[in-house]
Amino acid sequence: MSLERFPRFTLLDGPTPLQRLPALSTKLKINLFVKRDDMSGLGGAGNKLRKLEFLLGDALRSGADILIAIGGVQSNFARLLAAAACKAGVQCELVLSHMVPRDDADYLQNGNTILNQLFGALTHDLPASVDAVEYANARAAELEREGRRVYICPLGGSSPVGCLGYVAGAIEIEQQRAEQGLRFDHVLLPNGSGGTQAGLLAGAMLQGQPVDTIASYNVLAPVEKTIEQTGAKLRGTLDLLGIPAESAEASVKVRDGYRGDGYGVPTDGMRHALSLMATTEGLLLDPVYGGKAFAGLLDDVHSGWIAPGSNVLFVMTGGLP
Ligand SMILES: *Cc1c(COP(=O)(O)O)cnc(C)c1O
């Protein structure tokens, strides 16, 4: 496939499972499947590893010997970059700012900060008032003056190069769908920076498949901004793949209403979704992304937007640490 011309550093050893959830299917009167990207590769797993395969490939080809990630204190991307950099034998630095309006110990000493230390990543902890991108650029300039070659990763790993990870993800899902003889009426996922949805959409377009089954639940930005950002990422990814991008924005479907008071702020629907998934299937959703998206899915089942008997694939994106 045309992804072969992009440099890639392997982080996932083969496909993640695509499983049917029998008990929850019965309960919801649908056929519910999950794509277990919470079981990918290394470093505590998650959707960012797919993006990192192509970002690391690109960074290593450019001769970089140090990578910089920008994100929130709780960033899964930063944690997985730290793990992947260890595996690739390059250094990394994490520029982390206070993106969630919380300053309690549970937030500041979350699992990711502990794992970042375990991976030996140098962390720059910024107050909310400092512009993280400017800070990262200044730090990169400083490192370059010392003779280092720096690669700055985009927020959430969602540049067009990073989005290629979910183009590959879409190809993997299509293979599993065909092998298992399935047909999905809905493919649903959380949307933060939009890279995962953009990659899945570009992957479907690359394979000549319809894209109207794919929809996300926004958990970070308001819906208009989410659609705009995801559309821009989709356009950039299609450009990279050499696919015409006329109807890019129009194919981005986002289901609003589950973000609550803001990114990372818990909602009752999220708590219910986590508990239902745990008590019915023994599976763990994270509270920032998967929990809010799954709360949306449950509402969409109850409202009938997802019709009884539908085949639904929910992408589990990780984030538990
Ligand atoms: C980053 C992240 C997402 C959202 O992915 P985007 O590509 O930024 O939309 C979803 N789930 C988890 C666990 C994440 O870390």
mmCIF file of C-alpha atoms and ligand atoms in Angstrom:
data_model
loop_
_atom_site.group_PDB
_atom_site.id
_atom_site.type_symbol
_atom_site.label_atom_id
_atom_site.label_comp_id
_atom_site.label_asym_id
_atom_site.label_seq_id
_atom_site.Cartn_x
_atom_site.Cartn_y
_atom_site.Cartn_z
ATOM 1 C CA MET A 1 0.000 0.000 0.000
ATOM 2 C CA SER A 2 1.118 3.576 -0.509
ATOM 3 C CA LEU A 3 2.135 3.951 3.157
ATOM 4 C CA GLU A 4 5.367 2.113 2.453
ATOM 5 C CA ARG A 5 7.120 5.218 1.210
ATOM 6 C CA PHE A 6 6.875 6.847 4.641
ATOM 7 C CA PRO A 7 9.622 5.998 7.157
ATOM 8 C CA ARG A 8 8.231 4.107 10.119
ATOM 9 C CA PHE A 9 9.728 2.960 13.409
ATOM 10 C CA THR A 10 7.822 -0.126 14.550
ATOM 11 C CA LEU A 11 6.262 0.156 18.005
ATOM 12 C CA LEU A 12 3.286 -2.204 17.628
ATOM 13 C CA ASP A 13 4.070 -5.877 17.157
ATOM 14 C CA GLY A 14 1.141 -6.801 14.963
ATOM 15 C CA PRO A 15 -2.525 -5.842 15.089
ATOM 16 C CA THR A 16 -4.356 -4.977 18.310
ATOM 17 C CA PRO A 17 -7.387 -7.196 19.006
ATOM 18 C CA LEU A 18 -10.802 -6.422 17.558
ATOM 19 C CA GLN A 19 -13.248 -8.049 19.966
ATOM 20 C CA ARG A 20 -16.982 -8.432 20.381
ATOM 21 C CA LEU A 21 -18.339 -7.558 23.825
ATOM 22 C CA PRO A 22 -21.126 -10.119 24.346
ATOM 23 C CA ALA A 23 -22.575 -9.024 27.692
ATOM 24 C CA LEU A 24 -22.694 -5.333 26.870
ATOM 25 C CA SER A 25 -24.107 -6.162 23.413
ATOM 26 C CA THR A 26 -27.009 -7.983 25.025
ATOM 27 C CA LYS A 27 -27.587 -5.206 27.502
ATOM 28 C CA LEU A 28 -27.600 -2.465 24.826
ATOM 29 C CA LYS A 29 -29.394 -4.556 22.166
ATOM 30 C CA ILE A 30 -26.676 -3.850 19.622
ATOM 31 C CA ASN A 31 -23.625 -5.747 18.373
ATOM 32 C CA LEU A 32 -20.794 -3.958 20.136
ATOM 33 C CA PHE A 33 -17.174 -4.446 19.086
ATOM 34 C CA VAL A 34 -14.075 -2.729 20.429
ATOM 35 C CA LYS A 35 -10.725 -2.049 18.787
ATOM 36 C CA ARG A 36 -8.243 -2.543 21.596
ATOM 37 C CA ASP A 37 -5.709 0.190 20.929
ATOM 38 C CA ASP A 38 -5.463 0.384 24.705
ATOM 39 C CA MET A 39 -3.398 -2.814 24.291
ATOM 40 C CA SER A 40 -0.907 -1.495 21.760
ATOM 41 C CA GLY A 41 2.810 -2.032 22.126
ATOM 42 C CA LEU A 42 4.721 -0.433 24.953
ATOM 43 C CA GLY A 43 4.866 2.242 27.617
ATOM 44 C CA GLY A 44 1.357 1.674 28.993
ATOM 45 C CA ALA A 45 -0.168 1.662 25.479
ATOM 46 C CA GLY A 46 -2.609 3.980 23.731
ATOM 47 C CA ASN A 47 -3.519 5.551 20.418
ATOM 48 C CA LYS A 48 -0.469 7.832 20.353
ATOM 49 C CA LEU A 49 1.815 4.881 19.612
ATOM 50 C CA ARG A 50 0.409 4.569 16.099
ATOM 51 C CA LYS A 51 1.176 8.237 15.453
ATOM 52 C CA LEU A 52 4.612 7.850 16.994
ATOM 53 C CA GLU A 53 5.584 5.081 14.571
ATOM 54 C CA PHE A 54 5.533 7.629 11.756
ATOM 55 C CA LEU A 55 6.739 10.622 13.793
ATOM 56 C CA LEU A 56 9.761 8.669 15.029
ATOM 57 C CA GLY A 57 10.374 7.370 11.522
ATOM 58 C CA ASP A 58 10.363 10.957 10.267
ATOM 59 C CA ALA A 59 12.529 12.202 13.159
ATOM 60 C CA LEU A 60 15.144 9.461 12.773
ATOM 61 C CA ARG A 61 15.325 10.013 9.027
ATOM 62 C CA SER A 62 15.953 13.719 9.642
ATOM 63 C CA GLY A 63 18.895 12.736 11.831
ATOM 64 C CA ALA A 64 17.331 13.962 15.090
ATOM 65 C CA ASP A 65 19.000 12.881 18.306
ATOM 66 C CA ILE A 66 16.509 14.522 20.635
ATOM 67 C CA LEU A 67 12.729 14.853 20.443
ATOM 68 C CA ILE A 68 10.541 17.400 22.187
ATOM 69 C CA ALA A 69 6.876 16.810 23.038
ATOM 70 C CA ILE A 70 4.426 19.554 23.977
ATOM 71 C CA GLY A 71 1.346 18.718 26.027
ATOM 72 C CA GLY A 72 -0.577 18.936 29.266
ATOM 73 C CA VAL A 73 0.743 17.702 32.601
ATOM 74 C CA GLN A 74 -1.331 14.531 32.075
ATOM 75 C CA SER A 75 -0.399 14.091 28.393
ATOM 76 C CA ASN A 76 -0.566 10.518 27.124
ATOM 77 C CA PHE A 77 1.358 11.573 24.044
ATOM 78 C CA ALA A 78 4.287 12.822 26.143
ATOM 79 C CA ARG A 79 4.344 9.603 28.192
ATOM 80 C CA LEU A 80 4.341 7.431 25.082
ATOM 81 C CA LEU A 81 6.949 9.584 23.353
ATOM 82 C CA ALA A 82 9.150 9.092 26.422
ATOM 83 C CA ALA A 83 8.692 5.302 26.184
ATOM 84 C CA ALA A 84 9.180 5.180 22.412
ATOM 85 C CA ALA A 85 12.311 7.360 22.625
ATOM 86 C CA CYS A 86 13.792 4.852 25.089
ATOM 87 C CA LYS A 87 13.129 2.035 22.627
ATOM 88 C CA ALA A 88 14.569 4.018 19.713
ATOM 89 C CA GLY A 89 17.637 5.018 21.707
ATOM 90 C CA VAL A 90 17.105 8.785 21.363
ATOM 91 C CA GLN A 91 16.625 11.396 24.066
ATOM 92 C CA CYS A 92 13.454 13.337 24.639
ATOM 93 C CA GLU A 93 12.276 16.339 26.601
ATOM 94 C CA LEU A 94 8.679 17.015 27.609
ATOM 95 C CA VAL A 95 7.297 20.555 27.708
ATOM 96 C CA LEU A 96 4.186 20.197 29.853
ATOM 97 C CA SER A 97 1.732 22.894 30.848
ATOM 98 C CA HIS A 98 -1.291 23.025 33.123
ATOM 99 C CA MET A 99 -4.036 22.426 30.562
ATOM 100 C CA VAL A 100 -6.711 21.213 32.974
ATOM 101 C CA PRO A 101 -8.062 23.691 35.552
ATOM 102 C CA ARG A 102 -6.962 21.568 38.504
ATOM 103 C CA ASP A 103 -4.025 21.741 40.865
ATOM 104 C CA ASP A 104 -4.751 18.854 43.238
ATOM 105 C CA ALA A 105 -2.211 16.121 43.847
ATOM 106 C CA ASP A 106 -4.193 13.534 41.847
ATOM 107 C CA TYR A 107 -3.801 15.683 38.762
ATOM 108 C CA LEU A 108 -0.252 16.908 39.273
ATOM 109 C CA GLN A 109 1.065 13.488 40.342
ATOM 110 C CA ASN A 110 -0.999 11.499 37.827
ATOM 111 C CA GLY A 111 0.172 8.161 36.456
ATOM 112 C CA ASN A 112 1.732 9.738 33.404
ATOM 113 C CA THR A 113 4.010 12.054 35.392
ATOM 114 C CA ILE A 114 5.272 9.077 37.382
ATOM 115 C CA LEU A 115 5.869 7.066 34.207
ATOM 116 C CA ASN A 116 7.623 10.018 32.526
ATOM 117 C CA GLN A 117 10.120 9.936 35.393
ATOM 118 C CA LEU A 118 10.484 6.178 35.085
ATOM 119 C CA PHE A 119 11.349 6.577 31.390
ATOM 120 C CA GLY A 120 13.980 9.127 32.400
ATOM 121 C CA ALA A 121 12.458 11.992 30.412
ATOM 122 C CA LEU A 122 13.565 15.526 31.221
ATOM 123 C CA THR A 123 10.390 17.475 31.952
ATOM 124 C CA HIS A 124 9.828 21.235 31.731
ATOM 125 C CA ASP A 125 6.826 22.009 33.928
ATOM 126 C CA LEU A 126 5.257 25.271 32.716
ATOM 127 C CA PRO A 127 2.655 27.432 34.425
ATOM 128 C CA ALA A 128 -0.471 28.103 32.330
ATOM 129 C CA SER A 129 0.747 31.648 31.569
ATOM 130 C CA VAL A 130 3.756 30.489 29.513
ATOM 131 C CA ASP A 131 3.232 29.676 25.815
ATOM 132 C CA ALA A 132 4.372 26.051 25.470
ATOM 133 C CA VAL A 133 5.112 26.258 21.740
ATOM 134 C CA GLU A 134 7.295 29.349 22.171
ATOM 135 C CA TYR A 135 9.049 27.730 25.099
ATOM 136 C CA ALA A 136 9.696 24.551 23.101
ATOM 137 C CA ASN A 137 11.064 26.537 20.138
ATOM 138 C CA ALA A 138 13.424 28.456 22.432
ATOM 139 C CA ARG A 139 14.585 25.233 24.078
ATOM 140 C CA ALA A 140 15.137 23.662 20.637
ATOM 141 C CA ALA A 141 17.248 26.648 19.554
ATOM 142 C CA GLU A 142 19.318 26.308 22.713
ATOM 143 C CA LEU A 143 19.901 22.583 22.118
ATOM 144 C CA GLU A 144 20.828 23.231 18.493
ATOM 145 C CA ARG A 145 23.424 25.770 19.573
ATOM 146 C CA GLU A 146 24.918 22.906 21.614
ATOM 147 C CA GLY A 147 25.144 20.847 18.414
ATOM 148 C CA ARG A 148 22.044 18.701 18.923
ATOM 149 C CA ARG A 149 19.505 17.857 16.191
ATOM 150 C CA VAL A 150 16.032 18.499 17.541
ATOM 151 C CA TYR A 151 12.645 17.263 16.308
ATOM 152 C CA ILE A 152 9.638 19.019 17.838
ATOM 153 C CA CYS A 153 6.524 16.840 17.805
ATOM 154 C CA PRO A 154 3.133 18.460 17.170
ATOM 155 C CA LEU A 155 0.575 18.692 19.993
ATOM 156 C CA GLY A 156 -0.951 15.259 20.531
ATOM 157 C CA GLY A 157 1.212 13.914 17.703
ATOM 158 C CA SER A 158 -1.409 15.093 15.242
ATOM 159 C CA SER A 159 0.540 16.447 12.281
ATOM 160 C CA PRO A 160 -0.235 14.868 8.903
ATOM 161 C CA VAL A 161 2.781 12.591 9.441
ATOM 162 C CA GLY A 162 1.409 11.530 12.836
ATOM 163 C CA CYS A 163 -2.058 10.978 11.352
ATOM 164 C CA LEU A 164 -0.565 8.340 9.046
ATOM 165 C CA GLY A 165 -0.586 6.110 12.128
ATOM 166 C CA TYR A 166 -4.360 5.944 11.942
ATOM 167 C CA VAL A 167 -4.321 5.526 8.184
ATOM 168 C CA ALA A 168 -2.416 2.346 9.026
ATOM 169 C CA GLY A 169 -4.957 1.752 11.812
ATOM 170 C CA ALA A 170 -7.819 1.987 9.308
ATOM 171 C CA ILE A 171 -6.124 -0.557 7.036
ATOM 172 C CA GLU A 172 -5.694 -2.885 10.029
ATOM 173 C CA ILE A 173 -9.367 -2.513 11.040
ATOM 174 C CA GLU A 174 -10.459 -3.223 7.455
ATOM 175 C CA GLN A 175 -8.398 -6.423 7.369
ATOM 176 C CA GLN A 176 -9.886 -7.608 10.662
ATOM 177 C CA ARG A 177 -13.380 -6.640 9.561
ATOM 178 C CA ALA A 178 -13.011 -8.678 6.385
ATOM 179 C CA GLU A 179 -11.420 -11.672 8.163
ATOM 180 C CA GLN A 180 -14.180 -11.774 10.744
ATOM 181 C CA GLY A 181 -16.872 -11.248 8.095
ATOM 182 C CA LEU A 182 -18.269 -8.142 9.766
ATOM 183 C CA ARG A 183 -19.920 -4.962 8.595
ATOM 184 C CA PHE A 184 -19.969 -1.875 10.803
ATOM 185 C CA ASP A 185 -22.870 0.568 10.803
ATOM 186 C CA HIS A 186 -20.929 2.907 13.096
ATOM 187 C CA VAL A 187 -17.251 3.396 13.935
ATOM 188 C CA LEU A 188 -17.084 5.653 17.016
ATOM 189 C CA LEU A 189 -14.199 7.193 18.914
ATOM 190 C CA PRO A 190 -13.168 10.075 21.173
ATOM 191 C CA ASN A 191 -11.775 13.231 19.552
ATOM 192 C CA GLY A 192 -9.103 15.347 21.271
ATOM 193 C CA SER A 193 -6.803 16.944 18.732
ATOM 194 C CA GLY A 194 -8.604 15.227 15.851
ATOM 195 C CA GLY A 195 -5.652 13.234 14.539
ATOM 196 C CA THR A 196 -7.144 9.826 15.184
ATOM 197 C CA GLN A 197 -10.390 10.616 13.394
ATOM 198 C CA ALA A 198 -8.541 12.364 10.548
ATOM 199 C CA GLY A 199 -6.303 9.323 10.098
ATOM 200 C CA LEU A 200 -9.224 6.879 10.134
ATOM 201 C CA LEU A 201 -11.104 8.993 7.586
ATOM 202 C CA ALA A 202 -8.063 9.307 5.324
ATOM 203 C CA GLY A 203 -7.481 5.552 5.650
ATOM 204 C CA ALA A 204 -11.055 4.797 4.627
ATOM 205 C CA MET A 205 -10.738 7.165 1.647
ATOM 206 C CA LEU A 206 -7.421 5.586 0.670
ATOM 207 C CA GLN A 207 -9.134 2.191 0.588
ATOM 208 C CA GLY A 208 -12.073 3.565 -1.380
ATOM 209 C CA GLN A 209 -14.532 2.943 1.451
ATOM 210 C CA PRO A 210 -17.468 5.061 2.556
ATOM 211 C CA VAL A 211 -16.664 7.377 5.463
ATOM 212 C CA ASP A 212 -20.159 8.211 6.694
ATOM 213 C CA THR A 213 -20.046 5.496 9.372
ATOM 214 C CA ILE A 214 -17.180 7.225 11.215
ATOM 215 C CA ALA A 215 -18.078 9.716 13.961
ATOM 216 C CA SER A 216 -16.410 11.044 17.083
ATOM 217 C CA TYR A 217 -17.323 12.593 20.411
ATOM 218 C CA ASN A 218 -15.395 15.796 21.168
ATOM 219 C CA VAL A 219 -13.805 15.867 24.621
ATOM 220 C CA LEU A 220 -11.312 18.748 24.264
ATOM 221 C CA ALA A 221 -12.512 21.647 22.106
ATOM 222 C CA PRO A 222 -16.029 22.934 21.335
ATOM 223 C CA VAL A 223 -17.680 21.167 18.417
ATOM 224 C CA GLU A 224 -17.098 23.817 15.704
ATOM 225 C CA LYS A 225 -13.424 24.050 16.543
ATOM 226 C CA THR A 226 -13.132 20.262 16.683
ATOM 227 C CA ILE A 227 -14.651 19.901 13.205
ATOM 228 C CA GLU A 228 -12.425 22.645 11.815
ATOM 229 C CA GLN A 229 -9.244 21.169 13.316
ATOM 230 C CA THR A 230 -10.073 17.620 12.315
ATOM 231 C CA GLY A 231 -10.925 18.767 8.790
ATOM 232 C CA ALA A 232 -7.603 20.588 8.504
ATOM 233 C CA LYS A 233 -5.739 17.482 9.682
ATOM 234 C CA LEU A 234 -7.667 15.314 7.266
ATOM 235 C CA ARG A 235 -6.824 17.682 4.411
ATOM 236 C CA GLY A 236 -3.131 17.668 5.361
ATOM 237 C CA THR A 237 -3.071 13.882 5.585
ATOM 238 C CA LEU A 238 -4.813 13.458 2.224
ATOM 239 C CA ASP A 239 -2.318 15.894 0.672
ATOM 240 C CA LEU A 240 0.536 13.812 2.048
ATOM 241 C CA LEU A 241 -1.038 10.685 0.571
ATOM 242 C CA GLY A 242 -1.695 12.402 -2.764
ATOM 243 C CA ILE A 243 -5.471 11.949 -2.528
ATOM 244 C CA PRO A 244 -7.784 14.791 -3.655
ATOM 245 C CA ALA A 245 -9.198 16.520 -0.569
ATOM 246 C CA GLU A 246 -12.277 18.377 -1.853
ATOM 247 C CA SER A 247 -14.870 17.188 0.652
ATOM 248 C CA ALA A 248 -12.542 16.920 3.660
ATOM 249 C CA GLU A 249 -14.470 19.004 6.233
ATOM 250 C CA ALA A 250 -17.843 17.650 5.154
ATOM 251 C CA SER A 251 -16.817 14.093 6.060
ATOM 252 C CA VAL A 252 -15.907 14.975 9.659
ATOM 253 C CA LYS A 253 -18.835 13.949 11.863
ATOM 254 C CA VAL A 254 -18.666 15.019 15.505
ATOM 255 C CA ARG A 255 -21.363 14.310 18.092
ATOM 256 C CA ASP A 256 -21.407 17.088 20.641
ATOM 257 C CA GLY A 257 -22.567 17.174 24.242
ATOM 258 C CA TYR A 258 -20.249 14.959 26.290
ATOM 259 C CA ARG A 259 -17.295 17.221 27.105
ATOM 260 C CA GLY A 260 -19.037 18.624 30.192
ATOM 261 C CA ASP A 261 -17.384 21.619 31.837
ATOM 262 C CA GLY A 262 -14.136 21.129 29.958
ATOM 263 C CA TYR A 263 -11.254 18.910 28.966
ATOM 264 C CA GLY A 264 -10.335 16.512 31.762
ATOM 265 C CA VAL A 265 -13.186 17.650 34.016
ATOM 266 C CA PRO A 266 -15.240 14.609 35.090
ATOM 267 C CA THR A 267 -18.933 14.243 34.168
ATOM 268 C CA ASP A 268 -21.632 11.977 35.600
ATOM 269 C CA GLY A 269 -22.091 10.339 32.185
ATOM 270 C CA MET A 270 -18.389 9.503 32.087
ATOM 271 C CA ARG A 271 -18.539 7.934 35.572
ATOM 272 C CA HIS A 272 -21.529 5.835 34.535
ATOM 273 C CA ALA A 273 -19.800 4.736 31.312
ATOM 274 C CA LEU A 274 -16.641 3.658 33.170
ATOM 275 C CA SER A 275 -18.677 1.734 35.683
ATOM 276 C CA LEU A 276 -20.889 0.029 33.079
ATOM 277 C CA MET A 277 -17.889 -1.073 30.993
ATOM 278 C CA ALA A 278 -16.054 -2.292 34.092
ATOM 279 C CA THR A 279 -18.937 -4.166 35.692
ATOM 280 C CA THR A 280 -20.251 -5.717 32.462
ATOM 281 C CA GLU A 281 -17.058 -6.587 30.601
ATOM 282 C CA GLY A 282 -14.218 -6.062 33.099
ATOM 283 C CA LEU A 283 -12.685 -3.508 30.735
ATOM 284 C CA LEU A 284 -11.251 -0.151 31.706
ATOM 285 C CA LEU A 285 -11.996 3.146 29.980
ATOM 286 C CA ASP A 286 -10.069 6.306 30.821
ATOM 287 C CA PRO A 287 -11.946 9.297 32.278
ATOM 288 C CA VAL A 288 -10.605 11.983 29.904
ATOM 289 C CA TYR A 289 -11.311 10.439 26.482
ATOM 290 C CA GLY A 290 -12.866 6.979 26.274
ATOM 291 C CA GLY A 291 -15.221 7.465 29.211
ATOM 292 C CA LYS A 292 -16.794 10.615 27.789
ATOM 293 C CA ALA A 293 -16.993 9.154 24.287
ATOM 294 C CA PHE A 294 -18.605 5.983 25.573
ATOM 295 C CA ALA A 295 -21.099 8.094 27.529
ATOM 296 C CA GLY A 296 -22.017 9.588 24.149
ATOM 297 C CA LEU A 297 -22.368 6.150 22.588
ATOM 298 C CA LEU A 298 -24.713 5.063 25.391
ATOM 299 C CA ASP A 299 -26.868 8.155 24.867
ATOM 300 C CA ASP A 300 -26.938 7.499 21.138
ATOM 301 C CA VAL A 301 -28.155 3.956 21.788
ATOM 302 C CA HIS A 302 -30.875 5.202 24.139
ATOM 303 C CA SER A 303 -32.028 7.934 21.763
ATOM 304 C CA GLY A 304 -32.173 5.496 18.849
ATOM 305 C CA TRP A 305 -29.542 7.320 16.759
ATOM 306 C CA ILE A 306 -27.790 3.963 16.967
ATOM 307 C CA ALA A 307 -30.602 1.616 15.907
ATOM 308 C CA PRO A 308 -31.216 -1.659 17.795
ATOM 309 C CA GLY A 309 -29.258 -4.517 16.222
ATOM 310 C CA SER A 310 -26.606 -2.187 14.718
ATOM 311 C CA ASN A 311 -23.007 -3.307 14.424
ATOM 312 C CA VAL A 312 -20.946 -0.747 16.291
ATOM 313 C CA LEU A 313 -17.171 -0.522 16.587
ATOM 314 C CA PHE A 314 -15.843 1.607 19.452
ATOM 315 C CA VAL A 315 -12.145 2.466 19.310
ATOM 316 C CA MET A 316 -10.579 2.081 22.777
ATOM 317 C CA THR A 317 -7.719 4.556 22.686
ATOM 318 C CA GLY A 318 -6.009 3.839 26.025
ATOM 319 C CA GLY A 319 -5.055 6.531 28.510
ATOM 320 C CA LEU A 320 -5.455 4.575 31.702
ATOM 321 C CA PRO A 321 -2.187 5.670 33.385
HETATM 322 C C1 LIG B 1 -4.932 11.669 22.601
HETATM 323 C C2 LIG B 1 -5.947 10.700 22.993
HETATM 324 C C3 LIG B 1 -7.177 10.611 22.315
HETATM 325 C C4 LIG B 1 -7.570 11.562 21.230
HETATM 326 O O1 LIG B 1 -6.845 11.388 20.060
HETATM 327 P P1 LIG B 1 -6.718 12.610 19.043
HETATM 328 O O2 LIG B 1 -6.001 12.030 17.903
HETATM 329 O O3 LIG B 1 -5.932 13.671 19.745
HETATM 330 O O4 LIG B 1 -8.078 13.079 18.712
HETATM 331 C C5 LIG B 1 -8.075 9.654 22.708
HETATM 332 N N1 LIG B 1 -7.786 8.812 23.710
HETATM 333 C C6 LIG B 1 -6.634 8.851 24.382
HETATM 334 C C7 LIG B 1 -6.414 7.909 25.479
HETATM 335 C C8 LIG B 1 -5.660 9.800 24.044
HETATM 336 O O5 LIG B 1 -4.518 9.832 24.723
#
